[in-house]
PDB file of C-alpha atoms in Angstrom:
ATOM      1  CA  MET R   1      -3.822  16.596  66.327  1.00  0.00           C
ATOM      2  CA  ASP R   2      -1.993  17.637  69.465  1.00  0.00           C
ATOM      3  CA  ALA R   3       1.661  16.576  68.958  1.00  0.00           C
ATOM      4  CA  THR R   4       1.887  15.372  72.565  1.00  0.00           C
ATOM      5  CA  ALA R   5      -0.785  12.772  71.858  1.00  0.00           C
ATOM      6  CA  LEU R   6       1.595  10.786  69.646  1.00  0.00           C
ATOM      7  CA  GLY R   7       4.644  11.145  71.865  1.00  0.00           C
ATOM      8  CA  LYS R   8       8.222  11.741  70.759  1.00  0.00           C
ATOM      9  CA  LYS R   9      10.499   9.493  68.778  1.00  0.00           C
ATOM     10  CA  VAL R  10      13.754   8.301  70.357  1.00  0.00           C
ATOM     11  CA  PHE R  11      16.856   7.774  68.205  1.00  0.00           C
ATOM     12  CA  PHE R  12      20.163   6.105  69.074  1.00  0.00           C
ATOM     13  CA  VAL R  13      22.885   7.205  66.647  1.00  0.00           C
ATOM     14  CA  ASN R  14      25.710   4.676  66.101  1.00  0.00           C
ATOM     15  CA  PRO R  15      24.417   2.637  69.053  1.00  0.00           C
ATOM     16  CA  HIS R  16      26.858   0.597  71.117  1.00  0.00           C
ATOM     17  CA  SER R  17      26.315  -3.154  70.811  1.00  0.00           C
ATOM     18  CA  VAL R  18      25.026  -3.406  74.394  1.00  0.00           C
ATOM     19  CA  ILE R  19      22.371  -0.815  73.597  1.00  0.00           C
ATOM     20  CA  GLU R  20      21.396  -2.394  70.285  1.00  0.00           C
ATOM     21  CA  ASN R  21      21.236  -5.925  71.663  1.00  0.00           C
ATOM     22  CA  LYS R  22      19.845  -5.400  75.172  1.00  0.00           C
ATOM     23  CA  LEU R  23      18.818  -1.908  76.226  1.00  0.00           C
ATOM     24  CA  ILE R  24      16.615  -1.292  73.200  1.00  0.00           C
ATOM     25  CA  GLN R  25      14.432  -4.286  74.053  1.00  0.00           C
ATOM     26  CA  GLU R  26      13.810  -2.903  77.542  1.00  0.00           C
ATOM     27  CA  LEU R  27      12.662   0.412  76.052  1.00  0.00           C
ATOM     28  CA  ILE R  28      10.439  -1.416  73.553  1.00  0.00           C
ATOM     29  CA  ASN R  29       8.884  -3.411  76.408  1.00  0.00           C
ATOM     30  CA  ARG R  30       8.100  -0.110  78.120  1.00  0.00           C
ATOM     31  CA  GLU R  31       6.320   1.153  74.991  1.00  0.00           C
ATOM     32  CA  TYR R  32       8.850   3.726  73.806  1.00  0.00           C
ATOM     33  CA  GLU R  33       9.104   4.352  70.075  1.00  0.00           C
ATOM     34  CA  VAL R  34      12.805   3.702  69.473  1.00  0.00           C
ATOM     35  CA  TYR R  35      14.968   3.784  66.343  1.00  0.00           C
ATOM     36  CA  LEU R  36      18.564   2.791  65.572  1.00  0.00           C
ATOM     37  CA  ILE R  37      20.435   5.085  63.190  1.00  0.00           C
ATOM     38  CA  LYS R  38      23.811   3.899  61.859  1.00  0.00           C
ATOM     39  CA  ASP R  39      24.720   7.100  59.971  1.00  0.00           C
ATOM     40  CA  HIS R  40      25.256  10.361  61.874  1.00  0.00           C
ATOM     41  CA  ARG R  41      24.753  12.311  58.639  1.00  0.00           C
ATOM     42  CA  LYS R  42      21.022  11.633  58.935  1.00  0.00           C
ATOM     43  CA  ILE R  43      20.619  13.542  62.203  1.00  0.00           C
ATOM     44  CA  GLU R  44      19.651  16.771  60.445  1.00  0.00           C
ATOM     45  CA  SER R  45      16.999  14.957  58.420  1.00  0.00           C
ATOM     46  CA  ILE R  46      15.570  13.533  61.652  1.00  0.00           C
ATOM     47  CA  CYS R  47      15.355  17.056  63.072  1.00  0.00           C
ATOM     48  CA  GLU R  48      13.643  18.311  59.911  1.00  0.00           C
ATOM     49  CA  PHE R  49      11.040  15.532  59.881  1.00  0.00           C
ATOM     50  CA  PHE R  50      10.061  15.368  63.549  1.00  0.00           C
ATOM     51  CA  THR R  51       8.991  17.608  66.405  1.00  0.00           C
ATOM     52  CA  ASP R  52      11.282  17.439  69.454  1.00  0.00           C
ATOM     53  CA  PRO R  53      13.087  14.177  68.606  1.00  0.00           C
ATOM     54  CA  VAL R  54      15.199  12.735  71.419  1.00  0.00           C
ATOM     55  CA  ILE R  55      18.608  11.771  70.004  1.00  0.00           C
ATOM     56  CA  PHE R  56      21.219   9.830  71.989  1.00  0.00           C
ATOM     57  CA  ILE R  57      24.606  10.005  70.264  1.00  0.00           C
ATOM     58  CA  ASN R  58      27.448   7.523  70.713  1.00  0.00           C
ATOM     59  CA  ILE R  59      30.584   9.716  70.622  1.00  0.00           C
ATOM     60  CA  ASP R  60      32.947   6.715  70.899  1.00  0.00           C
ATOM     61  CA  GLU R  61      32.943   5.937  67.174  1.00  0.00           C
ATOM     62  CA  GLY R  62      32.168   7.377  63.752  1.00  0.00           C
ATOM     63  CA  LEU R  63      33.955  10.688  64.339  1.00  0.00           C
ATOM     64  CA  VAL R  64      36.797  11.789  66.582  1.00  0.00           C
ATOM     65  CA  GLU R  65      35.611  13.556  69.713  1.00  0.00           C
ATOM     66  CA  SER R  66      36.484  17.052  68.477  1.00  0.00           C
ATOM     67  CA  GLU R  67      34.341  16.455  65.376  1.00  0.00           C
ATOM     68  CA  TRP R  68      31.476  15.233  67.525  1.00  0.00           C
ATOM     69  CA  GLU R  69      31.746  18.400  69.576  1.00  0.00           C
ATOM     70  CA  ILE R  70      31.512  20.576  66.457  1.00  0.00           C
ATOM     71  CA  LEU R  71      28.506  18.609  65.177  1.00  0.00           C
ATOM     72  CA  ILE R  72      26.644  18.637  68.496  1.00  0.00           C
ATOM     73  CA  ARG R  73      27.274  22.347  69.052  1.00  0.00           C
ATOM     74  CA  SER R  74      25.883  22.962  65.576  1.00  0.00           C
ATOM     75  CA  LEU R  75      22.782  20.873  66.318  1.00  0.00           C
ATOM     76  CA  MET R  76      22.220  22.842  69.520  1.00  0.00           C
ATOM     77  CA  GLU R  77      22.600  26.222  67.816  1.00  0.00           C
ATOM     78  CA  LYS R  78      21.053  25.959  64.327  1.00  0.00           C
ATOM     79  CA  GLU R  79      17.497  27.187  63.964  1.00  0.00           C
ATOM     80  CA  SER R  80      16.455  24.085  62.029  1.00  0.00           C
ATOM     81  CA  THR R  81      17.840  21.552  64.541  1.00  0.00           C
ATOM     82  CA  ARG R  82      17.959  23.157  67.986  1.00  0.00           C
ATOM     83  CA  HIS R  83      14.493  21.870  68.872  1.00  0.00           C
ATOM     84  CA  SER R  84      15.995  18.350  69.093  1.00  0.00           C
ATOM     85  CA  ARG R  85      16.796  16.909  72.522  1.00  0.00           C
ATOM     86  CA  ILE R  86      20.397  15.659  72.473  1.00  0.00           C
ATOM     87  CA  GLY R  87      21.997  13.201  74.894  1.00  0.00           C
ATOM     88  CA  ILE R  88      25.461  11.611  74.951  1.00  0.00           C
ATOM     89  CA  VAL R  89      26.104   7.873  75.408  1.00  0.00           C
ATOM     90  CA  THR R  90      29.711   6.777  75.934  1.00  0.00           C
ATOM     91  CA  TYR R  91      32.106   4.479  77.728  1.00  0.00           C
ATOM     92  CA  ASN R  92      34.364   7.494  78.343  1.00  0.00           C
ATOM     93  CA  ASP R  93      33.986   8.523  81.993  1.00  0.00           C
ATOM     94  CA  ASN R  94      36.384  11.480  81.728  1.00  0.00           C
ATOM     95  CA  SER R  95      34.984  14.106  84.111  1.00  0.00           C
ATOM     96  CA  LEU R  96      36.235  17.023  81.990  1.00  0.00           C
ATOM     97  CA  LEU R  97      34.509  15.635  78.896  1.00  0.00           C
ATOM     98  CA  SER R  98      31.325  15.084  80.866  1.00  0.00           C
ATOM     99  CA  ARG R  99      31.473  18.623  82.240  1.00  0.00           C
ATOM    100  CA  LYS R 100      31.959  20.074  78.742  1.00  0.00           C
ATOM    101  CA  TYR R 101      28.823  18.456  77.354  1.00  0.00           C
ATOM    102  CA  LEU R 102      26.695  19.033  80.458  1.00  0.00           C
ATOM    103  CA  MET R 103      27.833  22.479  81.601  1.00  0.00           C
ATOM    104  CA  ASP R 104      29.299  24.135  78.502  1.00  0.00           C
ATOM    105  CA  ILE R 105      27.331  22.725  75.559  1.00  0.00           C
ATOM    106  CA  MET R 106      24.384  21.965  77.882  1.00  0.00           C
ATOM    107  CA  VAL R 107      22.961  18.924  76.145  1.00  0.00           C
ATOM    108  CA  PRO R 108      19.458  18.511  77.606  1.00  0.00           C
ATOM    109  CA  CYS R 109      19.357  14.692  77.777  1.00  0.00           C
ATOM    110  CA  GLY R 110      22.503  14.058  79.761  1.00  0.00           C
ATOM    111  CA  TYR R 111      25.874  12.360  79.526  1.00  0.00           C
ATOM    112  CA  ILE R 112      25.298   8.650  80.100  1.00  0.00           C
ATOM    113  CA  LYS R 113      28.328   6.586  81.099  1.00  0.00           C
ATOM    114  CA  LEU R 114      27.918   2.966  80.067  1.00  0.00           C
ATOM    115  CA  LYS R 115      30.699   1.937  82.443  1.00  0.00           C
ATOM    116  CA  LEU R 116      28.133   2.296  85.217  1.00  0.00           C
ATOM    117  CA  GLY R 117      26.622  -0.970  83.966  1.00  0.00           C
ATOM    118  CA  LEU R 118      23.637  -1.807  81.792  1.00  0.00           C
ATOM    119  CA  ASN R 119      20.980  -1.659  84.523  1.00  0.00           C
ATOM    120  CA  ASP R 120      22.086   1.720  85.833  1.00  0.00           C
ATOM    121  CA  SER R 121      22.464   3.131  82.322  1.00  0.00           C
ATOM    122  CA  THR R 122      19.007   1.861  81.380  1.00  0.00           C
ATOM    123  CA  GLU R 123      17.407   3.500  84.414  1.00  0.00           C
ATOM    124  CA  ILE R 124      19.177   6.792  83.681  1.00  0.00           C
ATOM    125  CA  ILE R 125      17.900   6.758  80.103  1.00  0.00           C
ATOM    126  CA  ILE R 126      14.368   5.875  81.219  1.00  0.00           C
ATOM    127  CA  LYS R 127      14.359   8.699  83.783  1.00  0.00           C
ATOM    128  CA  THR R 128      15.604  11.053  81.063  1.00  0.00           C
ATOM    129  CA  LEU R 129      12.763   9.974  78.768  1.00  0.00           C
ATOM    130  CA  GLU R 130      10.243  10.420  81.566  1.00  0.00           C
ATOM    131  CA  ALA R 131      11.591  13.895  82.386  1.00  0.00           C
ATOM    132  CA  ASN R 132      11.187  14.858  78.725  1.00  0.00           C
ATOM    133  CA  GLU R 133       7.640  13.454  78.645  1.00  0.00           C
ATOM    134  CA  VAL R 134       8.524  11.314  75.646  1.00  0.00           C
ATOM    135  CA  LYS R 135       5.371   9.204  75.713  1.00  0.00           C
ATOM    136  CA  GLY R 136       3.086  12.211  75.782  1.00  0.00           C
ATOM    137  CA  LYS R 137      -0.521  11.041  76.004  1.00  0.00           C
ATOM    138  CA  ARG R 138       0.193   7.886  74.023  1.00  0.00           C
ATOM    139  CA  ARG R 139       0.175   4.652  76.016  1.00  0.00           C
ATOM    140  CA  TYR R 140       1.100   2.157  73.302  1.00  0.00           C
ATOM    141  CA  VAL R 141       3.268   2.194  70.188  1.00  0.00           C
ATOM    142  CA  ARG R 142       1.345   1.334  67.035  1.00  0.00           C
ATOM    143  CA  ALA R 143       2.533   0.318  63.568  1.00  0.00           C
ATOM    144  CA  THR R 144       0.671   0.564  60.268  1.00  0.00           C
ATOM    145  CA  CYS R 145       0.926  -2.787  58.497  1.00  0.00           C
ATOM    146  CA  HIS R 146       1.429  -3.777  54.879  1.00  0.00           C
ATOM    147  CA  PRO R 147      -1.219  -6.331  53.774  1.00  0.00           C
ATOM    148  CA  ASP R 148       1.456  -8.762  52.545  1.00  0.00           C
ATOM    149  CA  ASP R 149       3.251  -8.716  55.912  1.00  0.00           C
ATOM    150  CA  ALA R 150       0.387  -8.924  58.409  1.00  0.00           C
ATOM    151  CA  LYS R 151      -2.481 -11.388  57.961  1.00  0.00           C
ATOM    152  CA  PHE R 152      -4.773 -13.362  60.216  1.00  0.00           C
ATOM    153  CA  ASN R 153      -7.348 -16.130  60.169  1.00  0.00           C
ATOM    154  CA  VAL R 154     -10.050 -17.169  62.621  1.00  0.00           C
ATOM    155  CA  PRO R 155     -12.730 -19.901  62.697  1.00  0.00           C
ATOM    156  CA  ILE R 156     -16.237 -18.378  62.694  1.00  0.00           C
ATOM    157  CA  SER R 157     -19.395 -20.450  62.232  1.00  0.00           C
ATOM    158  CA  ASP R 158     -17.574 -23.482  60.822  1.00  0.00           C
ATOM    159  CA  ARG R 159     -15.610 -21.366  58.329  1.00  0.00           C
ATOM    160  CA  ILE R 160     -12.031 -20.140  58.385  1.00  0.00           C
ATOM    161  CA  GLU R 161     -12.271 -16.403  57.836  1.00  0.00           C
ATOM    162  CA  LYS R 162      -9.152 -14.610  56.615  1.00  0.00           C
ATOM    163  CA  GLY R 163      -8.132 -10.995  56.559  1.00  0.00           C
ATOM    164  CA  TYR R 164      -5.470  -8.305  56.785  1.00  0.00           C
ATOM    165  CA  ILE R 165      -4.167  -6.350  59.744  1.00  0.00           C
ATOM    166  CA  VAL R 166      -4.426  -2.587  59.142  1.00  0.00           C
ATOM    167  CA  ASP R 167      -2.483  -1.540  62.219  1.00  0.00           C
ATOM    168  CA  ILE R 168      -1.389  -3.160  65.456  1.00  0.00           C
ATOM    169  CA  SER R 169      -0.204  -2.383  68.981  1.00  0.00           C
ATOM    170  CA  SER R 170       0.659  -4.683  71.876  1.00  0.00           C
ATOM    171  CA  VAL R 171      -2.964  -4.484  73.143  1.00  0.00           C
ATOM    172  CA  GLY R 172      -5.028  -4.721  69.971  1.00  0.00           C
ATOM    173  CA  MET R 173      -5.363  -4.269  66.232  1.00  0.00           C
ATOM    174  CA  ALA R 174      -7.542  -2.932  63.448  1.00  0.00           C
ATOM    175  CA  VAL R 175      -8.375  -5.495  60.760  1.00  0.00           C
ATOM    176  CA  GLN R 176     -10.333  -6.036  57.576  1.00  0.00           C
ATOM    177  CA  PHE R 177     -11.833  -9.408  56.627  1.00  0.00           C
ATOM    178  CA  GLU R 178     -11.727 -10.689  53.058  1.00  0.00           C
ATOM    179  CA  SER R 179     -15.454 -11.526  53.248  1.00  0.00           C
ATOM    180  CA  ASN R 180     -18.275  -9.309  54.465  1.00  0.00           C
ATOM    181  CA  LEU R 181     -19.011 -10.179  58.094  1.00  0.00           C
ATOM    182  CA  ASN R 182     -21.259  -8.705  60.733  1.00  0.00           C
ATOM    183  CA  LEU R 183     -19.574  -9.298  64.071  1.00  0.00           C
ATOM    184  CA  LEU R 184     -21.327  -8.123  67.203  1.00  0.00           C
ATOM    185  CA  LYS R 185     -19.662  -5.778  69.660  1.00  0.00           C
ATOM    186  CA  ASN R 186     -18.103  -7.673  72.608  1.00  0.00           C
ATOM    187  CA  SER R 187     -17.980 -10.911  70.606  1.00  0.00           C
ATOM    188  CA  PHE R 188     -15.192 -13.202  71.841  1.00  0.00           C
ATOM    189  CA  LEU R 189     -12.977 -14.899  69.245  1.00  0.00           C
ATOM    190  CA  PRO R 190     -10.876 -17.474  71.104  1.00  0.00           C
ATOM    191  CA  ASP R 191      -8.653 -18.834  68.343  1.00  0.00           C
ATOM    192  CA  VAL R 192      -7.190 -16.110  66.129  1.00  0.00           C
ATOM    193  CA  GLN R 193      -3.922 -16.846  64.323  1.00  0.00           C
ATOM    194  CA  LEU R 194      -1.726 -13.891  63.373  1.00  0.00           C
ATOM    195  CA  LYS R 195       0.956 -14.130  60.721  1.00  0.00           C
ATOM    196  CA  LEU R 196       3.393 -11.247  61.143  1.00  0.00           C
ATOM    197  CA  LYS R 197       6.083 -11.492  58.479  1.00  0.00           C
ATOM    198  CA  GLY R 198       6.009 -15.257  58.785  1.00  0.00           C
ATOM    199  CA  ILE R 199       5.838 -15.357  62.606  1.00  0.00           C
ATOM    200  CA  LEU R 200       2.737 -17.241  63.796  1.00  0.00           C
ATOM    201  CA  ILE R 201       0.958 -16.118  66.962  1.00  0.00           C
ATOM    202  CA  ASN R 202      -2.193 -17.711  68.372  1.00  0.00           C
ATOM    203  CA  ILE R 203      -4.290 -15.331  70.396  1.00  0.00           C
ATOM    204  CA  SER R 204      -7.820 -14.571  71.664  1.00  0.00           C
ATOM    205  CA  VAL R 205      -9.571 -11.264  71.015  1.00  0.00           C
ATOM    206  CA  VAL R 206     -12.686  -9.272  71.886  1.00  0.00           C
ATOM    207  CA  VAL R 207     -14.511  -7.253  69.205  1.00  0.00           C
ATOM    208  CA  LEU R 208     -14.660  -3.628  70.350  1.00  0.00           C
ATOM    209  CA  GLY R 209     -16.609  -2.431  67.327  1.00  0.00           C
ATOM    210  CA  PHE R 210     -15.995  -1.278  63.789  1.00  0.00           C
ATOM    211  CA  ARG R 211     -15.671   1.789  61.628  1.00  0.00           C
ATOM    212  CA  GLU R 212     -17.051   1.965  58.120  1.00  0.00           C
ATOM    213  CA  ILE R 213     -16.364   4.224  55.146  1.00  0.00           C
ATOM    214  CA  GLU R 214     -18.764   4.133  52.219  1.00  0.00           C
ATOM    215  CA  GLY R 215     -17.418   1.958  49.425  1.00  0.00           C
ATOM    216  CA  GLU R 216     -14.847   0.245  51.667  1.00  0.00           C
ATOM    217  CA  LYS R 217     -14.853  -2.839  53.850  1.00  0.00           C
ATOM    218  CA  LYS R 218     -15.538  -2.549  57.556  1.00  0.00           C
ATOM    219  CA  THR R 219     -12.492  -2.079  59.727  1.00  0.00           C
ATOM    220  CA  TYR R 220     -12.963  -4.015  62.969  1.00  0.00           C
ATOM    221  CA  LEU R 221     -11.235  -3.031  66.178  1.00  0.00           C
ATOM    222  CA  LEU R 222     -10.073  -6.092  68.124  1.00  0.00           C
ATOM    223  CA  MET R 223      -8.666  -6.061  71.648  1.00  0.00           C
ATOM    224  CA  PHE R 224      -6.288  -8.830  72.688  1.00  0.00           C
ATOM    225  CA  ASP R 225      -7.363 -10.981  75.603  1.00  0.00           C
ATOM    226  CA  SER R 226      -5.770  -9.666  78.803  1.00  0.00           C
ATOM    227  CA  ARG R 227      -4.376 -13.163  79.403  1.00  0.00           C
ATOM    228  CA  ILE R 228      -2.027 -12.827  76.406  1.00  0.00           C
ATOM    229  CA  SER R 229       1.312 -14.488  77.183  1.00  0.00           C
ATOM    230  CA  LYS R 230       4.469 -12.442  77.697  1.00  0.00           C
ATOM    231  CA  ILE R 231       6.089 -14.303  74.797  1.00  0.00           C
ATOM    232  CA  ASN R 232       3.296 -13.378  72.374  1.00  0.00           C
ATOM    233  CA  LYS R 233       3.295  -9.772  73.532  1.00  0.00           C
ATOM    234  CA  MET R 234       7.069  -9.647  73.032  1.00  0.00           C
ATOM    235  CA  LYS R 235       6.697 -11.072  69.487  1.00  0.00           C
ATOM    236  CA  ILE R 236       4.121  -8.410  68.634  1.00  0.00           C
ATOM    237  CA  ARG R 237       6.314  -5.624  70.021  1.00  0.00           C
ATOM    238  CA  LYS R 238       9.306  -6.895  68.048  1.00  0.00           C
ATOM    239  CA  TYR R 239       7.215  -6.893  64.883  1.00  0.00           C
ATOM    240  CA  ILE R 240       6.056  -3.332  65.594  1.00  0.00           C
ATOM    241  CA  HIS R 241       9.623  -2.151  66.213  1.00  0.00           C
ATOM    242  CA  ARG R 242      10.938  -3.880  63.086  1.00  0.00           C
ATOM    243  CA  THR R 243       8.159  -2.416  60.939  1.00  0.00           C
ATOM    244  CA  LEU R 244       8.657   1.120  62.263  1.00  0.00           C
ATOM    245  CA  GLN R 245      12.446   0.809  61.902  1.00  0.00           C
ATOM    246  CA  GLN R 246      12.172  -0.289  58.261  1.00  0.00           C
ATOM    247  CA  ASN R 247       9.744   2.531  57.476  1.00  0.00           C
ATOM    248  CA  MET R 248      12.076   5.029  59.122  1.00  0.00           C
ATOM    249  CA  GLU R 249      15.082   3.765  57.157  1.00  0.00           C
ATOM    250  CA  ARG R 250      13.170   4.122  53.891  1.00  0.00           C
ATOM    251  CA  LYS R 251      12.126   7.648  54.796  1.00  0.00           C
ATOM    252  CA  LEU R 252      15.636   8.760  55.784  1.00  0.00           C
ATOM    253  CA  ASN R 253      17.356   6.966  52.896  1.00  0.00           C
ATOM    254  CA  PHE R 254      15.011   8.629  50.421  1.00  0.00           C
ATOM    255  CA  GLN R 255      15.695  12.036  51.954  1.00  0.00           C
ATOM    256  CA  TYR R 256      19.453  11.489  52.086  1.00  0.00           C
ATOM    257  CA  ALA R 257      19.609  10.238  48.500  1.00  0.00           C
TER     258      ALA R 257
END
């Protein structure tokens, strides 16, 4: 598959509290695949696992600035890591420091000064992501679900049919029913209840179709009703982000161990 089809992953290393608590949600709402990394020692593993990761590094904590400089220069120069796209996020608005990272080290994703304010910083980061074509051809972030974490039920013909969510995005999901059903394409199901790690969401869907592998249950593709509320869409996006974040932590922790 063309790598640009899946987009690029965005990492914030040692994120400032304002980024973790506010800015991240704005990026999630805009369908960026974002991760929070609390250990700078995992940066090299990120570079090894992924093509062209975008990595914003908080140089205000974790290491002294001179150590950050050594690390970032190394990331920019080493064969195994120089494909990464590094940016700096800091409250330090020292012009000499900014010039060093932008003009000398030449980090490709900028030197973002949080003292400018959250809105301005957010727009700078978004423009940086757009310039680096982070989304690629992908329009929506999707998460693969664990059957125990993502279930649903829906009334059909006087029965409550139950099933498991295979994967989900903010616009639709792939599901498998516990029983064998034959749903028609374009069928409208007005009262579907999702259970995403204990969070209940009531939603309406349209059946787009199904795919079938011999010996396995049908996997139905369901599109959420376009009238889905902002609150429900936000809940789904939070679930997607949390699921991807947990999967990423397991992957990096296994590698680091």
